[in-house]
PDB file of C-alpha atoms in Angstrom:
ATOM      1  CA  UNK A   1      -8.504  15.137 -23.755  1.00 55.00           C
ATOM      2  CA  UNK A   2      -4.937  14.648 -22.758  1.00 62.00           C
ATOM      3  CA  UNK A   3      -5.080  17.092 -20.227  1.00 66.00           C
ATOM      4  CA  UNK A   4      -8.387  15.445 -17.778  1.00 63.00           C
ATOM      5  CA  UNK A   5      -6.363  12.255 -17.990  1.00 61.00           C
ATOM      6  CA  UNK A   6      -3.192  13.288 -16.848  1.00 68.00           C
ATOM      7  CA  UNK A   7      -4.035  14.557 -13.278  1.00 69.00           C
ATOM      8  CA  UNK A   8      -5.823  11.762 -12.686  1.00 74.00           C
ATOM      9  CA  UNK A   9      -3.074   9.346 -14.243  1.00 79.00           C
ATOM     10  CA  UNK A  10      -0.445  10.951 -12.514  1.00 81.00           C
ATOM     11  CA  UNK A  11      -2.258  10.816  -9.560  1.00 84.00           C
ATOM     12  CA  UNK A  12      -3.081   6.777  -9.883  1.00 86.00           C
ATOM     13  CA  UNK A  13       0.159   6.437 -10.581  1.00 87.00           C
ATOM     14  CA  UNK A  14       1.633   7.734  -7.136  1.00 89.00           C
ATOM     15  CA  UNK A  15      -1.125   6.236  -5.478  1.00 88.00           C
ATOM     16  CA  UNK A  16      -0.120   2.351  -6.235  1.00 90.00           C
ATOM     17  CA  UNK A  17       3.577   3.253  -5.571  1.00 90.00           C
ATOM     18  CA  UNK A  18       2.642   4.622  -2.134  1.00 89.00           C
ATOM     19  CA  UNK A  19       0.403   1.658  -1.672  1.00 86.00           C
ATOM     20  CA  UNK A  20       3.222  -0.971  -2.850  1.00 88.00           C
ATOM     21  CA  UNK A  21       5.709   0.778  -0.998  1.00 88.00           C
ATOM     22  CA  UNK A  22       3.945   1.019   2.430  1.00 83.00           C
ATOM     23  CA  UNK A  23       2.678  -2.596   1.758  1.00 81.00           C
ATOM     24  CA  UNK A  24       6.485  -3.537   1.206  1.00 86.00           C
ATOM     25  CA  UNK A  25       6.945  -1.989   4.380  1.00 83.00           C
ATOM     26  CA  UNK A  26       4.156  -3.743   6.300  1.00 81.00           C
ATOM     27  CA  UNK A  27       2.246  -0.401   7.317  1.00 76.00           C
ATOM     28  CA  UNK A  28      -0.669  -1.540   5.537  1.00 68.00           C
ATOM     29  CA  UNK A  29      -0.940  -5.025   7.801  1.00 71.00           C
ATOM     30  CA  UNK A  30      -0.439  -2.425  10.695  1.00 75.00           C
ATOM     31  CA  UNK A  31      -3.177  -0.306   9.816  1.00 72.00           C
ATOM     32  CA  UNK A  32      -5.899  -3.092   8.959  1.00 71.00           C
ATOM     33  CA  UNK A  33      -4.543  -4.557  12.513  1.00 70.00           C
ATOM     34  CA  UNK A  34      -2.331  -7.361  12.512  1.00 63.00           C
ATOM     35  CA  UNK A  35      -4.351  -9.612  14.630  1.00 58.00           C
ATOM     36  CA  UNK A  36      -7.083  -9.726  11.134  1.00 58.00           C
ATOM     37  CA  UNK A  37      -4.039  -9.891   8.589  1.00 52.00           C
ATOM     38  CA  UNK A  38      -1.912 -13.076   8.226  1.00 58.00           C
ATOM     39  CA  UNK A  39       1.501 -12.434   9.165  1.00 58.00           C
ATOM     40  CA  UNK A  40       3.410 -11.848   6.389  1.00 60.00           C
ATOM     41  CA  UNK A  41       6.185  -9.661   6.839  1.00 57.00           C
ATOM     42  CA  UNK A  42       6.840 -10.880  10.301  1.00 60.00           C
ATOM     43  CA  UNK A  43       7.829 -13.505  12.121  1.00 60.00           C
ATOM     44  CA  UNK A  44       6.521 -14.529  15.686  1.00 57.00           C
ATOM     45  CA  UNK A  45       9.381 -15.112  18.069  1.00 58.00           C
ATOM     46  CA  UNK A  46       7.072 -15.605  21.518  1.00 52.00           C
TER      47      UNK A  46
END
């Protein structure tokens, strides 16, 4: 039993850190385009 949930737990796992990490970052807002996403992580200086 142990061993079908470990891949996948593992795998969850690294997959929120890399999300949390990149979101940190402000890739994600990148990605989904920043003109959609409220601006967060930066500030407008225009």
């Amino acid at each position: 039993m142990s061993e079908l949930i470990m891949p996948f737990g593992i795998g969850f796992v690294i997959g929120i850190v890399l999300f949390v990490v990149l979101e940190r970052l402000g890739y994600i807002d990148k990605w989904l385009g920043l003109e959609s996403a409220p601006p967060r992580h930066k500030q407008v200086h225009s």
